[in-house]
mmCIF file of C-alpha atoms and ligand atoms in Angstrom:
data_model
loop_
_atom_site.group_PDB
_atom_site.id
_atom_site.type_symbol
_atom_site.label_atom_id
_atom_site.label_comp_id
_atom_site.label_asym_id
_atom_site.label_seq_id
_atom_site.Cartn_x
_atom_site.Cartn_y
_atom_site.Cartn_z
ATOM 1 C CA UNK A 19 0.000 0.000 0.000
ATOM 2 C CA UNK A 20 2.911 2.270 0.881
ATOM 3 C CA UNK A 21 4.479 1.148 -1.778
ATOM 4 C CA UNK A 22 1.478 2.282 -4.432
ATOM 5 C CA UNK A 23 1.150 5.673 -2.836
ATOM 6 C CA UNK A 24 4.631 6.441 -3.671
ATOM 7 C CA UNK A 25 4.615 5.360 -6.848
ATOM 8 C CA UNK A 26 1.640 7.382 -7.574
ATOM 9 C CA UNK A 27 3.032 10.119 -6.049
ATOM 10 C CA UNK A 28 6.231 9.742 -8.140
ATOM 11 C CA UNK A 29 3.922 9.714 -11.394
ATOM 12 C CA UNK A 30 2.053 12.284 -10.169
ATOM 13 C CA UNK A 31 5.137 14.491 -9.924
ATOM 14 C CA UNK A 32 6.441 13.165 -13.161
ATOM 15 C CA UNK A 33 3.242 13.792 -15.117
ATOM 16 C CA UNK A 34 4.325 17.397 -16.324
ATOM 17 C CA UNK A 35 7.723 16.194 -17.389
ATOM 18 C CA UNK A 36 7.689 15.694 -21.574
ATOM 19 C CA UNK A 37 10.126 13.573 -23.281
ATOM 20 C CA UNK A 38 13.277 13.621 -24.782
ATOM 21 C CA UNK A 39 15.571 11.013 -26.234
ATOM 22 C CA UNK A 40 19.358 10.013 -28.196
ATOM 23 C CA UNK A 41 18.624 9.232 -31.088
ATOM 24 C CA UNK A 42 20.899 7.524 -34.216
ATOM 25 C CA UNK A 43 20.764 10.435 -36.948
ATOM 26 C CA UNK A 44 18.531 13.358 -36.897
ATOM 27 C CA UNK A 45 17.347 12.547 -40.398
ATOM 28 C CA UNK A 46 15.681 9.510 -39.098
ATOM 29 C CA UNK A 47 13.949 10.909 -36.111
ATOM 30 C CA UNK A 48 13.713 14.639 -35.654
ATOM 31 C CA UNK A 49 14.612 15.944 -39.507
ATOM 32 C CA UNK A 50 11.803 18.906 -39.129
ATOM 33 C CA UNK A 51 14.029 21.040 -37.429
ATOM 34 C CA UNK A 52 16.874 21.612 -40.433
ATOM 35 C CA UNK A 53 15.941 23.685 -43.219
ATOM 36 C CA UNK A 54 14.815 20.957 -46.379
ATOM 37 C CA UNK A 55 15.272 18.362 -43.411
ATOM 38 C CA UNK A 56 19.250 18.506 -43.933
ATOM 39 C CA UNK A 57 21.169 18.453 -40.513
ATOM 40 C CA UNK A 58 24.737 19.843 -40.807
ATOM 41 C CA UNK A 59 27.675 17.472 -41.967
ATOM 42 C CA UNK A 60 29.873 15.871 -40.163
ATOM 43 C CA UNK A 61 32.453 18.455 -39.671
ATOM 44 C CA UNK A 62 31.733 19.153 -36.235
ATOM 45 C CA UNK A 63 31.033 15.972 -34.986
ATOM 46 C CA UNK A 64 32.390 15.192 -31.233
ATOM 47 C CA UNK A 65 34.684 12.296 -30.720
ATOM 48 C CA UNK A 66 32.080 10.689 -28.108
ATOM 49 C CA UNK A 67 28.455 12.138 -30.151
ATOM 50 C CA UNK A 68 24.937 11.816 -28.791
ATOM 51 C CA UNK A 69 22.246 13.106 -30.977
ATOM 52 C CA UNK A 70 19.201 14.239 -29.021
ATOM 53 C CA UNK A 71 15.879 14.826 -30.230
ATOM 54 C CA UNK A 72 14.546 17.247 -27.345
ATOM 55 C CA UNK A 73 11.446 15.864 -26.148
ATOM 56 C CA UNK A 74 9.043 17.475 -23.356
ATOM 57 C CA UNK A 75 5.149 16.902 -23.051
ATOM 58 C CA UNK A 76 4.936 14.296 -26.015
ATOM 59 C CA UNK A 77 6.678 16.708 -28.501
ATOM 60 C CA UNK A 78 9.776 17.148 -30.404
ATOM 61 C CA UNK A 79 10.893 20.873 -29.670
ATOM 62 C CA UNK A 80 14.497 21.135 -31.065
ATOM 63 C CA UNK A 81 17.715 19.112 -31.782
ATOM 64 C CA UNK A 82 20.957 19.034 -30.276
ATOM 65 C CA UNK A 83 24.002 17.382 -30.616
ATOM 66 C CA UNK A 84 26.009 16.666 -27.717
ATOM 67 C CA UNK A 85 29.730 16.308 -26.979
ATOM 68 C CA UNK A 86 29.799 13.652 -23.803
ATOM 69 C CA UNK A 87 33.338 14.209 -23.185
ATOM 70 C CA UNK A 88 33.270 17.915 -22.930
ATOM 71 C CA UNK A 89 29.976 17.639 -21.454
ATOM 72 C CA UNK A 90 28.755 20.873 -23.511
ATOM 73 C CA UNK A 91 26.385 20.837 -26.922
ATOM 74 C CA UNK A 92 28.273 20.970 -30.278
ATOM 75 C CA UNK A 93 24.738 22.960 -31.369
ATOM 76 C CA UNK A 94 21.043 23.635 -31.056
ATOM 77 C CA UNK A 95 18.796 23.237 -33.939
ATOM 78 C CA UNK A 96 15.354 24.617 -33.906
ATOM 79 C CA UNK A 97 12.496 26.774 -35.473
ATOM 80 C CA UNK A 98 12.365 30.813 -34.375
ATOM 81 C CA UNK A 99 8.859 31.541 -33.444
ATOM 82 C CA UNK A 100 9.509 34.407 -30.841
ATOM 83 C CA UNK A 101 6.877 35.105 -28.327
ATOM 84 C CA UNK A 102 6.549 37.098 -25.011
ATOM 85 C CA UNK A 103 6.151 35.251 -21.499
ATOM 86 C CA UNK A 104 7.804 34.508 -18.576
ATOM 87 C CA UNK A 105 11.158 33.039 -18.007
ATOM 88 C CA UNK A 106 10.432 29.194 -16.707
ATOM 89 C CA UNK A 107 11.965 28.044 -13.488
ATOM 90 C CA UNK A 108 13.953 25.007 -12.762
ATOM 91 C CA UNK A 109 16.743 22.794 -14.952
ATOM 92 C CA UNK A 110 16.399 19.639 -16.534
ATOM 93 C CA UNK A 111 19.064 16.447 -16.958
ATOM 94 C CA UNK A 112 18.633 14.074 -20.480
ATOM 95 C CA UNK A 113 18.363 10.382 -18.911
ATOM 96 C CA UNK A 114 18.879 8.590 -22.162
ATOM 97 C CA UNK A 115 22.564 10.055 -21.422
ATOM 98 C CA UNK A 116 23.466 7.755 -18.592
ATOM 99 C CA UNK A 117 21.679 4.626 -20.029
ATOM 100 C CA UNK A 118 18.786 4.404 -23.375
ATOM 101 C CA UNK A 119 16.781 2.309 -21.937
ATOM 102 C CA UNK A 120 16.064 5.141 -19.680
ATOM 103 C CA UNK A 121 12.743 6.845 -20.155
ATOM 104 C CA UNK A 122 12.293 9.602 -23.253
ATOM 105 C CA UNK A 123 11.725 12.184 -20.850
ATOM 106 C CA UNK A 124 13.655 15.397 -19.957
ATOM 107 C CA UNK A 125 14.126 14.920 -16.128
ATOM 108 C CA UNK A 126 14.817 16.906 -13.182
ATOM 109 C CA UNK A 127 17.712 15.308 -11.036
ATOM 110 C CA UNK A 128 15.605 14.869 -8.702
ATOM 111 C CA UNK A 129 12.923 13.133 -10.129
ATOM 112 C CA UNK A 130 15.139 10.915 -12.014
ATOM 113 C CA UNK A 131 17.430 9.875 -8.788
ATOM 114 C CA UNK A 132 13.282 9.085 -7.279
ATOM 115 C CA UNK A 133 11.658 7.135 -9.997
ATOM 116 C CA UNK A 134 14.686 5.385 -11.436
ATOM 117 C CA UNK A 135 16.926 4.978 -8.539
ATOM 118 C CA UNK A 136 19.923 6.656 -10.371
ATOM 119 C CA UNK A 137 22.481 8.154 -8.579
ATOM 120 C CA UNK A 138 23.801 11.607 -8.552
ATOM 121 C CA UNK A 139 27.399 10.054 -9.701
ATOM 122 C CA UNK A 140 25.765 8.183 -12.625
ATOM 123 C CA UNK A 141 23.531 11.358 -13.653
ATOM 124 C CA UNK A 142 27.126 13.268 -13.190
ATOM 125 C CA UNK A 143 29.476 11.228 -14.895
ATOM 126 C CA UNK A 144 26.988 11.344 -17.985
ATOM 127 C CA UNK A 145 26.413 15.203 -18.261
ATOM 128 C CA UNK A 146 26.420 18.159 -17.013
ATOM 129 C CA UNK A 147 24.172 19.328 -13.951
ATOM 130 C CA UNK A 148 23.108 22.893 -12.886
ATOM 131 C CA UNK A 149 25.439 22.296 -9.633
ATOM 132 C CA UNK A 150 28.519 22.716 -11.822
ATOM 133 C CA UNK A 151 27.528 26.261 -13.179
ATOM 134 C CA UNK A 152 27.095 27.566 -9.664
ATOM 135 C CA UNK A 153 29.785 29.608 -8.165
ATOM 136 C CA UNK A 154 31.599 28.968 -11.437
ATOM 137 C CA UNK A 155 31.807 32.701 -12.774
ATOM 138 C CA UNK A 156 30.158 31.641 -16.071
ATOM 139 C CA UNK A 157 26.454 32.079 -16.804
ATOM 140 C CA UNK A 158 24.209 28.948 -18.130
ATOM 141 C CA UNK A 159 24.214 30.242 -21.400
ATOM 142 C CA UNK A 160 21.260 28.967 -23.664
ATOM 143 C CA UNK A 161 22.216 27.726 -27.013
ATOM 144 C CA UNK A 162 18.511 27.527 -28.394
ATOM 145 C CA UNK A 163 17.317 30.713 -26.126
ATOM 146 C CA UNK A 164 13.929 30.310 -24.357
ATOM 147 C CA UNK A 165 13.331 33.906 -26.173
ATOM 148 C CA UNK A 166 12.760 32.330 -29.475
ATOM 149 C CA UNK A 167 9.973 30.197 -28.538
ATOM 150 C CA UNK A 168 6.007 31.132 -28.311
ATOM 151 C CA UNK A 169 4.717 28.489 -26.028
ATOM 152 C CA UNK A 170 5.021 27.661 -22.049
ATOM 153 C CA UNK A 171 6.371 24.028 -23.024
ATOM 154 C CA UNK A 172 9.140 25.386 -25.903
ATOM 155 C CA UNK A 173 10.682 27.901 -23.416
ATOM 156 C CA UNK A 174 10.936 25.318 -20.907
ATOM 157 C CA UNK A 175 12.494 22.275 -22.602
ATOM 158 C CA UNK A 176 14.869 24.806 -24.087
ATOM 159 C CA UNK A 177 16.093 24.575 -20.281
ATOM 160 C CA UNK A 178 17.467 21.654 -20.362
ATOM 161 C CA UNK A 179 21.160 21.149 -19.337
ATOM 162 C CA UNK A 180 22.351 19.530 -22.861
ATOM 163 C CA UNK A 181 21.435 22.756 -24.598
ATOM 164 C CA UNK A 182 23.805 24.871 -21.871
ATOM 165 C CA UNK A 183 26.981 25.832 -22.528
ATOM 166 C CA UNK A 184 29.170 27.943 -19.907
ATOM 167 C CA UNK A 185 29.384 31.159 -21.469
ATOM 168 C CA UNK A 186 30.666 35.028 -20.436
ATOM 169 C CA UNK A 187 28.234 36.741 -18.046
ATOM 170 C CA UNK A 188 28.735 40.252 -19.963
ATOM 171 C CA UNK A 189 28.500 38.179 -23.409
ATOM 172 C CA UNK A 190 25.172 36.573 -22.451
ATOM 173 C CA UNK A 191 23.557 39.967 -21.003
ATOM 174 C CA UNK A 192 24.486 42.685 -23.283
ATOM 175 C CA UNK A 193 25.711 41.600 -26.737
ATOM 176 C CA UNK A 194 24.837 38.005 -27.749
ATOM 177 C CA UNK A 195 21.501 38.867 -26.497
ATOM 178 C CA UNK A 196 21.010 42.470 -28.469
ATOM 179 C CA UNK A 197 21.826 39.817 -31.360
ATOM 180 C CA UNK A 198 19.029 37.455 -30.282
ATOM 181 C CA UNK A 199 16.510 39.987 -29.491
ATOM 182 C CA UNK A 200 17.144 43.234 -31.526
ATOM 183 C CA UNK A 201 19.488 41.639 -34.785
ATOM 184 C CA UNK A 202 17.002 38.248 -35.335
ATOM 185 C CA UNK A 203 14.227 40.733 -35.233
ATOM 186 C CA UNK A 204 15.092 42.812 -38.153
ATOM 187 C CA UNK A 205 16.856 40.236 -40.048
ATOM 188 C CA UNK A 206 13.690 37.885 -39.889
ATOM 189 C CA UNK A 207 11.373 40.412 -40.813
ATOM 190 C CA UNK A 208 11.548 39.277 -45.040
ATOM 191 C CA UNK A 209 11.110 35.693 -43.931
ATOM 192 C CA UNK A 210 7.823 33.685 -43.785
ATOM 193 C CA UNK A 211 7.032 33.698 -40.094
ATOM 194 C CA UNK A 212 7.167 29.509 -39.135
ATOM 195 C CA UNK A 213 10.046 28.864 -42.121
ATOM 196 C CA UNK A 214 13.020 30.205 -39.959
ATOM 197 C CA UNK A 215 15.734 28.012 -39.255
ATOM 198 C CA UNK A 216 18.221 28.420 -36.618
ATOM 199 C CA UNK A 217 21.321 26.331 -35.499
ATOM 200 C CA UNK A 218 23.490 27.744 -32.651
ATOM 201 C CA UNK A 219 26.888 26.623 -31.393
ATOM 202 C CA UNK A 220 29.625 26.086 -29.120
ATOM 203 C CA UNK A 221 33.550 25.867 -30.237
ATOM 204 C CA UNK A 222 35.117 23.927 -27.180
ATOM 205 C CA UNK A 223 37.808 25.641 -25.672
ATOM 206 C CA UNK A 224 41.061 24.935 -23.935
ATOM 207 C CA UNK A 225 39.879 25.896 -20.279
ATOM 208 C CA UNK A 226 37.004 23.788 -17.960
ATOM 209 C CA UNK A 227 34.959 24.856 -14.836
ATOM 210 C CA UNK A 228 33.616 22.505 -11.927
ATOM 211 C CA UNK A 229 37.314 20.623 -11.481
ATOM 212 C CA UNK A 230 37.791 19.832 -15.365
ATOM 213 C CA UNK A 231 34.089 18.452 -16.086
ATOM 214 C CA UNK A 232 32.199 20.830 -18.039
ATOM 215 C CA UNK A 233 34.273 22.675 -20.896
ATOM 216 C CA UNK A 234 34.302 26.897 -21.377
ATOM 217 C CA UNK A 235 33.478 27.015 -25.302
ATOM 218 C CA UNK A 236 36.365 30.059 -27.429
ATOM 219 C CA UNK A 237 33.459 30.788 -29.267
ATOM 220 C CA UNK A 238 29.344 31.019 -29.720
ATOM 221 C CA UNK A 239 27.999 31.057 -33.325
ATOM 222 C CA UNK A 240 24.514 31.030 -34.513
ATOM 223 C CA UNK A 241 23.566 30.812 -37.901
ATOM 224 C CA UNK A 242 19.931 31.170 -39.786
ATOM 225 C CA UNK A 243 18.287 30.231 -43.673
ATOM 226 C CA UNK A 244 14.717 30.928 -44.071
ATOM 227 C CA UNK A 245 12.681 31.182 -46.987
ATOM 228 C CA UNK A 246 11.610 34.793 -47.523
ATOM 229 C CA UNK A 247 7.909 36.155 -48.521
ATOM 230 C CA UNK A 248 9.504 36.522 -52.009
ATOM 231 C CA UNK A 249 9.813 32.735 -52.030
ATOM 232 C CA UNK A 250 13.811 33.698 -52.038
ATOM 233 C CA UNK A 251 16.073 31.799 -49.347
ATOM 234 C CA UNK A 252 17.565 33.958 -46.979
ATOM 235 C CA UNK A 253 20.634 33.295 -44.733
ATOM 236 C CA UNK A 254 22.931 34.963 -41.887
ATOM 237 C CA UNK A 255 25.432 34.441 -39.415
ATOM 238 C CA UNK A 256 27.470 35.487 -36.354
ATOM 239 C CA UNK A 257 30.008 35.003 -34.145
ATOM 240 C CA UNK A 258 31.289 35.605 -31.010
ATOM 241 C CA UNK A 259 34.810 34.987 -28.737
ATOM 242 C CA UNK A 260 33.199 33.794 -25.299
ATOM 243 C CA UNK A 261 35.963 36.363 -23.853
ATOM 244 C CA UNK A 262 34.490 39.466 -25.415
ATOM 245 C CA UNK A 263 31.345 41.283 -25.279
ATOM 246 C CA UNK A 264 31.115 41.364 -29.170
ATOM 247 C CA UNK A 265 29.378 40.313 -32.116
ATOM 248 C CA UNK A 266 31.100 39.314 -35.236
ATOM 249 C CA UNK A 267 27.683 39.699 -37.727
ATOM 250 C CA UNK A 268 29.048 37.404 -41.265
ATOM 251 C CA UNK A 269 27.731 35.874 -43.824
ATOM 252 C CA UNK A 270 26.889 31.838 -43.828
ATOM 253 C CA UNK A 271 30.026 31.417 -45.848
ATOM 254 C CA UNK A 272 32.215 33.036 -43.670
ATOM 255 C CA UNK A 273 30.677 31.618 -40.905
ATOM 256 C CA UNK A 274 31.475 28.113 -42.108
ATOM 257 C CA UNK A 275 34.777 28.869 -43.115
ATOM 258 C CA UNK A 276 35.924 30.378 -39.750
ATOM 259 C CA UNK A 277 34.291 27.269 -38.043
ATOM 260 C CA UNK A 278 36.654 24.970 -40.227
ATOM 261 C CA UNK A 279 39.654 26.908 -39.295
ATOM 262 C CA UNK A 280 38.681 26.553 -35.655
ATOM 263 C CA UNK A 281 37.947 22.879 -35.501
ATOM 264 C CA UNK A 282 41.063 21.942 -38.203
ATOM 265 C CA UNK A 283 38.447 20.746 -40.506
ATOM 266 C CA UNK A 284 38.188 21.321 -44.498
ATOM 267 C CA UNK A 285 34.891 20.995 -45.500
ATOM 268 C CA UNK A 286 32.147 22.321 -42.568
ATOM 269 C CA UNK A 287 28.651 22.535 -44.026
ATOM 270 C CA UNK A 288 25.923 23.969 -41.335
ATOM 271 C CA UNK A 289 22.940 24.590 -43.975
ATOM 272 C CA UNK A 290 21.302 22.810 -47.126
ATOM 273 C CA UNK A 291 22.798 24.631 -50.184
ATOM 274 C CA UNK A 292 20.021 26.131 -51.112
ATOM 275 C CA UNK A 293 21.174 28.575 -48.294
ATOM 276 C CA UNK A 294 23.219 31.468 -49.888
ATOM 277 C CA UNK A 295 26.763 31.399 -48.403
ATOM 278 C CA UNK A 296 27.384 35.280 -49.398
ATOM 279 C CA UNK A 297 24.506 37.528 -48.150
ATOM 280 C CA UNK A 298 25.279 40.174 -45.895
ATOM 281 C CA UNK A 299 28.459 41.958 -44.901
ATOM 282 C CA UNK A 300 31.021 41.695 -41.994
ATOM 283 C CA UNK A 301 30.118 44.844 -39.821
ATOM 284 C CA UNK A 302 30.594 45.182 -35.932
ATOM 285 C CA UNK A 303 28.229 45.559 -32.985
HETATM 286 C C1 NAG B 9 21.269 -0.055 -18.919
HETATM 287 O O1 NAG B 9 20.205 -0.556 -18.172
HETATM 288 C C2 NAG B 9 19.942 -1.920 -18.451
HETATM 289 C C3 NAG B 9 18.641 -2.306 -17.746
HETATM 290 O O2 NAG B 9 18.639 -1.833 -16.429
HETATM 291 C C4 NAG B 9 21.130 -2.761 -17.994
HETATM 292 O O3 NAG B 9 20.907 -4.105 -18.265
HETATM 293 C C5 NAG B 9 22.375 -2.269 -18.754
HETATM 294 O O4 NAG B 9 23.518 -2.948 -18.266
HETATM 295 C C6 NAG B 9 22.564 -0.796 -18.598
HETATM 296 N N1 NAG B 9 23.617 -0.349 -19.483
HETATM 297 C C7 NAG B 9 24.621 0.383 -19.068
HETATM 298 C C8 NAG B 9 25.615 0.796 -20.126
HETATM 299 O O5 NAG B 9 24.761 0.739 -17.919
HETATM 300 C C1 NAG B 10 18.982 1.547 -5.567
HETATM 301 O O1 NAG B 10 20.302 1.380 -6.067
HETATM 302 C C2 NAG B 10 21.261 1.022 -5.098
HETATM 303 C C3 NAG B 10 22.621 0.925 -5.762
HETATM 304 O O2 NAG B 10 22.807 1.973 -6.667
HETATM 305 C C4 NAG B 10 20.877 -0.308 -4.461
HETATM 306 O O3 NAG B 10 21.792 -0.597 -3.428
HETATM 307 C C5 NAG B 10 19.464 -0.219 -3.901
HETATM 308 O O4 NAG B 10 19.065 -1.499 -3.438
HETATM 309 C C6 NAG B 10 18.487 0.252 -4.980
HETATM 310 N N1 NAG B 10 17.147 0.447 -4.405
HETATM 311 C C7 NAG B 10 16.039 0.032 -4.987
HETATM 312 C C8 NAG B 10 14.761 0.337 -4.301
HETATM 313 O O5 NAG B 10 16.057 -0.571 -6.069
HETATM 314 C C1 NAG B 11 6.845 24.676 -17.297
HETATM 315 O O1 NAG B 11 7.687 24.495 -16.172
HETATM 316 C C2 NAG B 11 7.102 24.904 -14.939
HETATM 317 C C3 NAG B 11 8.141 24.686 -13.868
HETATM 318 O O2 NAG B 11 9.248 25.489 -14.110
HETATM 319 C C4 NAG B 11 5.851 24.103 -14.652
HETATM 320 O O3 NAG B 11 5.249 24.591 -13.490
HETATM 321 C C5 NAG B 11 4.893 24.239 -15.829
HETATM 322 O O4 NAG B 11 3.795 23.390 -15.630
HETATM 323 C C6 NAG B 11 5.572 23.865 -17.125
HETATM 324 N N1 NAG B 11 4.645 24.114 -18.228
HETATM 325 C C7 NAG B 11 4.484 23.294 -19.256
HETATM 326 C C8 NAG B 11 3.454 23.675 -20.267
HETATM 327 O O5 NAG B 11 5.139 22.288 -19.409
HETATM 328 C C1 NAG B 12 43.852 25.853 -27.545
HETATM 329 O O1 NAG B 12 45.091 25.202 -27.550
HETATM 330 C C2 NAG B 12 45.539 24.801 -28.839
HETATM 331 C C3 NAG B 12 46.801 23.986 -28.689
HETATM 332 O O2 NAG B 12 47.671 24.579 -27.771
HETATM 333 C C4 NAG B 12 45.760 26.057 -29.694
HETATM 334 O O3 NAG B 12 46.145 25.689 -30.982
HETATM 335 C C5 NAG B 12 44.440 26.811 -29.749
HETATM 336 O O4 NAG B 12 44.621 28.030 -30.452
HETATM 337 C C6 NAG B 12 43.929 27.123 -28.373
HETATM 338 N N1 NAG B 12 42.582 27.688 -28.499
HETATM 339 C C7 NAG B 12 42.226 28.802 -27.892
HETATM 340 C C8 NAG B 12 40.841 29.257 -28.119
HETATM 341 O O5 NAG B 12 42.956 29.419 -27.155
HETATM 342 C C1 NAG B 13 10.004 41.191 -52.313
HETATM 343 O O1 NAG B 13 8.932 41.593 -53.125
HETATM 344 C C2 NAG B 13 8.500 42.910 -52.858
HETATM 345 C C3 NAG B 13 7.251 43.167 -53.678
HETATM 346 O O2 NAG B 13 7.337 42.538 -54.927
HETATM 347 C C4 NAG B 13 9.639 43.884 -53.191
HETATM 348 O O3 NAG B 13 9.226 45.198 -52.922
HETATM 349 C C5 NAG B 13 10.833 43.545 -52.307
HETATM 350 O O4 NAG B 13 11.935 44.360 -52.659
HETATM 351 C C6 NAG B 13 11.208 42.101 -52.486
HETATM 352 N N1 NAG B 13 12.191 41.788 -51.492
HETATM 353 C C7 NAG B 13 13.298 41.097 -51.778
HETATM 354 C C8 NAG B 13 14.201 40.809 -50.618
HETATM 355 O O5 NAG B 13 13.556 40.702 -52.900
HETATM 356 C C1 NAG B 14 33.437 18.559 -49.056
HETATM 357 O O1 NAG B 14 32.034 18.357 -49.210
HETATM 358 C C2 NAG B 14 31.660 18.091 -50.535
HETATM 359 C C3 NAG B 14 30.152 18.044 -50.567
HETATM 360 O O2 NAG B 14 29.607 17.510 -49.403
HETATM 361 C C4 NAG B 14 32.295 16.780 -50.970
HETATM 362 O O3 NAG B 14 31.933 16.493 -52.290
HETATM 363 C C5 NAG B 14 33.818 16.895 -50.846
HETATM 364 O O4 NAG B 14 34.413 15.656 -51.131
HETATM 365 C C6 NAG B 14 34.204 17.324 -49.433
HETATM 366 N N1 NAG B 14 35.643 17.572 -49.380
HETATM 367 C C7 NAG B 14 36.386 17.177 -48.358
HETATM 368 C C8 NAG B 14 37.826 17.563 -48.432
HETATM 369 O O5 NAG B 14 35.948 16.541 -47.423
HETATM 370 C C1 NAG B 15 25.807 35.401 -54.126
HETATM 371 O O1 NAG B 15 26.202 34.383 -55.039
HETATM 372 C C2 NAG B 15 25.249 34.138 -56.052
HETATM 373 C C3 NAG B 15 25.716 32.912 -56.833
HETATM 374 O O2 NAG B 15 27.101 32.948 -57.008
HETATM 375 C C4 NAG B 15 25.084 35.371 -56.897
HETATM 376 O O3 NAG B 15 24.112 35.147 -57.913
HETATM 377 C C5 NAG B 15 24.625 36.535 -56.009
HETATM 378 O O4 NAG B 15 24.570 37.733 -56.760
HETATM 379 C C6 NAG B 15 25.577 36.726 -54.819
HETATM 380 N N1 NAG B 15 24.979 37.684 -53.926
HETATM 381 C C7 NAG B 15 25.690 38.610 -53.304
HETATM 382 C C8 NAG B 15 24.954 39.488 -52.345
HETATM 383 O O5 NAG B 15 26.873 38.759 -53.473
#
């Protein structure tokens, strides 16, 4: 009887939470979130990969694919639909990280260590956790920023640890966020509103917080193709060195170009190629 009204208790708690889950390819399970269903190449790709379809309430919401050694994303993948409403509360672990036969759903530690009997260690050892962040002089900077999203349960699977990376507290406030409010704005405004296509990154760096765990990223890019009201395609790009409070605003090309430099890499393709490469001029803000 005990045992019932815990368990019921449990689910009841655990009702809310949606799902997520690591997937093989993107292309076979969560394609709708690349422009023409075409994920970046593999360029980028993490010596130790997981590719997570975010899941939360019974829905896909965005893509990510995670580095498990550095224990940051390599990038976000999702659809801009911006919308006003209130920052959600609370952070959320991927469980399919520690072990896939793990439930779908985004967790929070502690319901996970409840209805699964998981440890903190093995939840640890597997990603990151909000503990590590704390104290650390780095904010819990959003990849795929609640911001974009128009709906309670978008902003708050976008708060899930695996789409965190630990970026520059004046970077996050002022400038990377003028580019996600004030710069996405205006440069969205030719596009057909539900047709905008996002992917934003994290170049890993050669420094760590939380005793060597998580990895501090050199640089945050984020890069965009959407088809405009003209039925043109439209694309853009930026960059930013997580030391500096500044925005690097480039084309797709350039972006892709600087990326391969950074990761030693010849040939790094973000976007289908129907996304022009050359639109838009290097200019500072
Ligand atoms: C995952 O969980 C299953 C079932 O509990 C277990 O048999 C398996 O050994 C676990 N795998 C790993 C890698 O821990
Ligand atoms: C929970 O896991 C620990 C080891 O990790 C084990 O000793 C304990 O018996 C488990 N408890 C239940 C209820 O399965
Ligand atoms: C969003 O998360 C909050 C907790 O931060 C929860 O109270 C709320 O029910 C969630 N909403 C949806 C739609 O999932
Ligand atoms: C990290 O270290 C490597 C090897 O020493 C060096 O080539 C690279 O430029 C460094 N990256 C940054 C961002 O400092
Ligand atoms: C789109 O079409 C409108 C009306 O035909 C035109 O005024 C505008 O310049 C076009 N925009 C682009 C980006 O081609
Ligand atoms: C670069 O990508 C193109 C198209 O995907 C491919 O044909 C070419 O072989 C690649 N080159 C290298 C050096 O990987
Ligand atoms: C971009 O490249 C295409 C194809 O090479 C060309 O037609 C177009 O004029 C270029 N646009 C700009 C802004 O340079």
């Amino acid at each position: 009887m005990m045992l019932w009204l815990l368990l019921l208790q449990v689910w009841a708690s655990c009702l809310w939470l949606g799902h997520s889950e690591v997937v093989t390819s993107f292309e076979s399970s969560c394609p709708q979130f690349f422009f023409r269903e075409t994920p970046p190449n593999e360029a980028l790709e993490p010596e130790n990969p997981a590719w997570i379809c975010q899941r939360y309430n019974n829905q896909y919401f965005f893509a990510t694919l995670y580095d498990r050694k550095e224990r940051i994303p390599v990038y976000s993948a999702y659809i801009y639909e911006p919308g006003p409403g209130k920052r959600p509360q609370g952070w959320l672990v991927e469980p399919q990280l520690i072990n896939d036969s793990l439930p779908q759903d985004m967790y929070t530690v502690q319901a996970l260590e409840r209805a699964y009997n998981i440890t903190r260690a093995q939840i640890m050892q597997s990603q990151a956790v909000s503990a590590d962040y704390e104290n650390s002089g780095w904010d819990r900077g959003h990849l795929n920023p609640n911001g974009h999203h128009n709906t309670l349960a978008s902003r708050n699977a976008t708060f899930t640890l695996t789409n965190i990376v630990p970026m520059n507290k004046k970077l996050n406030r002022k400038a990377w966020k003028k580019y996600e409010q004030q710069t996405m704005r205006q440069k969205t405004k030719k596009c057909q509103t539900d047709k905008i296509y996002v992917i934003v990154g994290a170049v890993p760096g050669n420094s760590s917080i939380a005793g060597g765990r998580v990895n501090v990223p050199s640089h945050i890019w984020s890069g965009a193709c959407c088809k405009t009201k003209n039925n043109t395609v439209s694309a853009w790009a930026a960059i930013a060195n997580n030391k500096l409070n500044r925005i690097w605003k480039i084309s797709l090309g350039q972006l892709e170009k600087r990326l391969g430099q950074l990761y030693g890499m010849q040939n790094v393709s973000l976007f289908h190629s129907d996304c022009p490469r050359n639109m838009s001029l290097t200019s500072w803000a």
